[in-house]
CSV table of C-alpha atoms in Angstrom, one decimal:
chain,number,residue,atom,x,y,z
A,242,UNK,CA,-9.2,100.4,175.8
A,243,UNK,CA,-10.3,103.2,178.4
A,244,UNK,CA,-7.9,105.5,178.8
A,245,UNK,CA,-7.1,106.2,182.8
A,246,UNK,CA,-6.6,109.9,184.4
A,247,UNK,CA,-6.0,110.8,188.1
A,248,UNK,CA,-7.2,114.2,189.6
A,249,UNK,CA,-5.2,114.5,192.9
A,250,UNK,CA,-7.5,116.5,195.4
A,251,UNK,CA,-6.5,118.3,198.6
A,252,UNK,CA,-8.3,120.2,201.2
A,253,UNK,CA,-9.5,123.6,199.6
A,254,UNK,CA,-9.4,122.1,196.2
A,255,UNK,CA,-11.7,124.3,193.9
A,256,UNK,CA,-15.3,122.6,194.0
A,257,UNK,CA,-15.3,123.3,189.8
A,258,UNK,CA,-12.2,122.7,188.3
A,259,UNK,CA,-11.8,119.8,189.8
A,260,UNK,CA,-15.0,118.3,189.3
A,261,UNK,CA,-15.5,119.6,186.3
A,262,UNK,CA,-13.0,117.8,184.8
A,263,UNK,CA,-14.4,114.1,186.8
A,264,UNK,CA,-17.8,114.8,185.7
A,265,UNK,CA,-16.9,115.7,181.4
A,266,UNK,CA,-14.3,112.7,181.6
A,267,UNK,CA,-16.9,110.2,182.8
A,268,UNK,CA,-19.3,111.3,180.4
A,269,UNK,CA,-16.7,110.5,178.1
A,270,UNK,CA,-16.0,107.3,179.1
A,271,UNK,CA,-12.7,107.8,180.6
A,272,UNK,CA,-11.5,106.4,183.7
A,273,UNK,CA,-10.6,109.6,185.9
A,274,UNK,CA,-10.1,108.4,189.7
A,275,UNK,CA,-10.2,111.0,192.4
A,276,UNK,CA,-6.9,110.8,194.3
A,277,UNK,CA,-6.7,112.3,198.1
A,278,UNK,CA,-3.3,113.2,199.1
A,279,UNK,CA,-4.3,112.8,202.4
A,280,UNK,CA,-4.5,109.7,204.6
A,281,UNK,CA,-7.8,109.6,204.3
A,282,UNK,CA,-10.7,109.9,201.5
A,283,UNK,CA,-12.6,112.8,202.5
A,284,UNK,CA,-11.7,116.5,201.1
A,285,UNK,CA,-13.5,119.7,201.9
A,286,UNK,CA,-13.7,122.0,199.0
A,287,UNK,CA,-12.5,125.1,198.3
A,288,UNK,CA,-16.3,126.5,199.2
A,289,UNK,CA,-16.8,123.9,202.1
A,290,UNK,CA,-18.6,120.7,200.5
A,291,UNK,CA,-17.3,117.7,202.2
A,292,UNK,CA,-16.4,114.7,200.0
A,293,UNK,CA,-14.9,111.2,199.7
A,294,UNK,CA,-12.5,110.7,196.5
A,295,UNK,CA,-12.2,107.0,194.6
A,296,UNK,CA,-8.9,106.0,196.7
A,297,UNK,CA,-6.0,107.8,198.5
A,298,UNK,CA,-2.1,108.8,197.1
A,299,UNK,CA,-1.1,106.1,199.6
A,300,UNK,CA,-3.6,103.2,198.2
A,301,UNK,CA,-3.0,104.6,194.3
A,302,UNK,CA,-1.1,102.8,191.6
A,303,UNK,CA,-0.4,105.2,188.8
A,304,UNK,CA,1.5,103.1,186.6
A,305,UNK,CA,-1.5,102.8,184.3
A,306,UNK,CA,-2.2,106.5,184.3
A,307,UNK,CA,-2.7,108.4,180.9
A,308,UNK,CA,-2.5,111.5,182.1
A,309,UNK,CA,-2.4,113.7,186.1
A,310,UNK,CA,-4.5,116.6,186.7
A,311,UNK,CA,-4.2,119.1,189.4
A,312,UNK,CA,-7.4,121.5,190.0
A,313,UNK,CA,-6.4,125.0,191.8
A,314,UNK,CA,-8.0,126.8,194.7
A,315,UNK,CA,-6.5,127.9,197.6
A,316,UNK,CA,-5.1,126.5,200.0
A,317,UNK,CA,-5.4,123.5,198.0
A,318,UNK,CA,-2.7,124.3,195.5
A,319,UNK,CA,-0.4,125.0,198.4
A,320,UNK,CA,-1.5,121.7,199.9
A,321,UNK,CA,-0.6,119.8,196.2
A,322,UNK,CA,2.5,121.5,195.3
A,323,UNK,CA,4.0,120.7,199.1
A,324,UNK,CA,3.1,116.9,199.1
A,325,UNK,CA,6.5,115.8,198.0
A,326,UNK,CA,5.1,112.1,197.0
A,327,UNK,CA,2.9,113.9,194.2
A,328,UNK,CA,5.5,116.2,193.0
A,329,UNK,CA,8.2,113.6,192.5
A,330,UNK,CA,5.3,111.2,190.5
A,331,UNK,CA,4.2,114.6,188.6
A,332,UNK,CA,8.3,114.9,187.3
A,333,UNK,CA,8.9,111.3,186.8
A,334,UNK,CA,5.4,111.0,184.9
A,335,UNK,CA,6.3,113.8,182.4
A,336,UNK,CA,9.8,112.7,182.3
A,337,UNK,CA,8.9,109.7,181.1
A,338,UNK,CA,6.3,111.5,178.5
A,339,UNK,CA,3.0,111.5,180.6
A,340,UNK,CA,0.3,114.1,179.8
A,341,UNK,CA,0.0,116.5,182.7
A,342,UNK,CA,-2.6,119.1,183.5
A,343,UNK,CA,-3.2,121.9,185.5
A,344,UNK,CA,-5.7,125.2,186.1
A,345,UNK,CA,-6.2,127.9,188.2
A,346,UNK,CA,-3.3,128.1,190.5
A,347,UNK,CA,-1.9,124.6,190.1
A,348,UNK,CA,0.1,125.6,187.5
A,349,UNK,CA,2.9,127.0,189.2
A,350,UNK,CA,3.3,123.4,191.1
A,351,UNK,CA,4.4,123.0,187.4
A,352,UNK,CA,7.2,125.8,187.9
A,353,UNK,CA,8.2,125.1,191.2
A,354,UNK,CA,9.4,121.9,190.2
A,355,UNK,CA,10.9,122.7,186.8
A,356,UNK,CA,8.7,121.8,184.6
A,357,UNK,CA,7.8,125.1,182.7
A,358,UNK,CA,11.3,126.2,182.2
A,359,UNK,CA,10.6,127.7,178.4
A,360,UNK,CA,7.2,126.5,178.0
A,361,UNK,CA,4.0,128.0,177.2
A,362,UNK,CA,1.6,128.5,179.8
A,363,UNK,CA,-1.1,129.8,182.0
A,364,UNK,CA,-2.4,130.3,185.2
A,365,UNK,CA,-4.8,132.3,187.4
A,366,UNK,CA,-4.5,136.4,186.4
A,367,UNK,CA,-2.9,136.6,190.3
A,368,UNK,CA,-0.8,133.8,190.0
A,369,UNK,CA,1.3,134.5,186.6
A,370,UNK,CA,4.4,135.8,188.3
A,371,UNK,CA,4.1,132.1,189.9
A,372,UNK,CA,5.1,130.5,186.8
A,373,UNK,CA,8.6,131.8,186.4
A,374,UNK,CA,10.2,131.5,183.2
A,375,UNK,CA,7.3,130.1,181.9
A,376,UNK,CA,6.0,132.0,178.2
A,377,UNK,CA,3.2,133.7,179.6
A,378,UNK,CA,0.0,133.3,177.9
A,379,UNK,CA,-3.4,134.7,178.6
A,380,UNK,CA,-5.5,132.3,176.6
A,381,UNK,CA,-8.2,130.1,178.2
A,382,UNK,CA,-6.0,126.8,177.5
A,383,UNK,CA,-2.3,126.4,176.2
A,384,UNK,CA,-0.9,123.1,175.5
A,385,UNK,CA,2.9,122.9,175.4
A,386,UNK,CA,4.0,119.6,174.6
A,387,UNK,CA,2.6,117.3,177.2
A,388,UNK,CA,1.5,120.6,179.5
A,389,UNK,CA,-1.3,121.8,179.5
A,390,UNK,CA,-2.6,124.5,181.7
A,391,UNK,CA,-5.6,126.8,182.1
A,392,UNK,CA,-6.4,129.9,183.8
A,393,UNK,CA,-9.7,129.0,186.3
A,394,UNK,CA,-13.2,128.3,186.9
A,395,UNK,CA,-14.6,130.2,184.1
A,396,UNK,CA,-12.4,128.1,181.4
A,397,UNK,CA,-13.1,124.9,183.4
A,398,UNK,CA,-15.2,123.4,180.6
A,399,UNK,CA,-13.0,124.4,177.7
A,400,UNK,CA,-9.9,123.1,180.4
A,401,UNK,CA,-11.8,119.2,180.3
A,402,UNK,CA,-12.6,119.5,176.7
A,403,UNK,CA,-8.9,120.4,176.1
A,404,UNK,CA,-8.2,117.2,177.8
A,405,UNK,CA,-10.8,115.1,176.2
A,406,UNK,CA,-9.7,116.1,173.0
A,407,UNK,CA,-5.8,114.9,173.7
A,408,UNK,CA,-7.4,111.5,175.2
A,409,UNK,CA,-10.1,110.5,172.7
A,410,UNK,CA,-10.2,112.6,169.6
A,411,UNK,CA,-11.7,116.3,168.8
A,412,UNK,CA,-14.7,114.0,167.7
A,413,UNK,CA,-15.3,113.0,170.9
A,414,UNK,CA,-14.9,116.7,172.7
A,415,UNK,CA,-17.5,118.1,170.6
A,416,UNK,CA,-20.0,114.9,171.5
A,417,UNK,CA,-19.6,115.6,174.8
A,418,UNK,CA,-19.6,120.0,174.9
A,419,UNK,CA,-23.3,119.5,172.8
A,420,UNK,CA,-24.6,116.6,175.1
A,421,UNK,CA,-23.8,119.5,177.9
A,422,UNK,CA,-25.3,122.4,176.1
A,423,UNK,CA,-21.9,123.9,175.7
A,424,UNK,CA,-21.3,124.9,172.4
């Protein structure tokens, strides 16, 4: 059985670390659906590409999801971490022990909703002090539980792999970094 991921997207949404994670998922065979919190489907990145996503929050049904995934950038972080409707699924889904993932600035939506409280993390270098009481961690990808965080677009391949890895096996990570001439 496929296992089913959603990426919410916002206006200003980093063009790579949210695609990045779509594109390796797919190639994995995992379901990843592009979410817009917005009322409608189109997003303009972070550096101005105009897109549609698979569906909106509004149209969305998560209760099949595997696992959420916010991507950074500015101001599409502020834009996630301010649309109540995601933040209350993002605490009820880990609540309720849902895999959650974040990178770049997105992380410290996790803090500002109590979610890193004691936790391992990481973030952007400029947006540590956003993760509060978070343990602080400078590696490309930490994993805490059912948290997992990353630090930007130069770690967004190791970020996906991370998360391919939790879905579908280490195996399957490393078929997917050499069909991409990663590693």
């Amino acid at each position: 059985m496929s296992k089913k991921v959603y990426i919410f997207l916002a206006d200003g949404f980093e063009d790579i670390e949210g695609l990045t994670v779509v594109d390796l998922m797919r190639r994995a065979g995992i379901t990843i659906t592009t979410v817009s919190i917005k009322n409608t489907k189109q997003i303009t990145t972070a550096h101005g590409i105009t897109m549609l996503t698979d569906t909106t929050f509004c149209e969305a049904d998560f209760s099949d999801a595997d696992m959420l995934v916010l991507p950074g950038g500015q101001p599409g972080t502020t834009y996630l971490g301010g649309f109540e409707p995601l933040t209350d699924l993002v605490k009820s889904f880990y609540n309720n022990g849902g895999k959650i993932a974040a990178i770049c600035a997105a992380p410290t939506v996790f803090a500002e909703i109590g979610l890193l409280h004691g936790k391992k993390a990481t973030a952007y270098p400029a947006c540590m002090d956003g993760l509060g009481d978070a343990v602080k961690s400078e590696e490309k990808v930490v994993i805490d539980g059912n948290i997992t965080t990353s630090r930007g677009l130069g770690t967004a391949i190791d970020f996906s792999l991370s998360l391919i890895s939790q879905l579908l096996g280490q195996e399957k990570a490393d078929q997917i970094a050499e069909s991409v001439v990663y590693k």
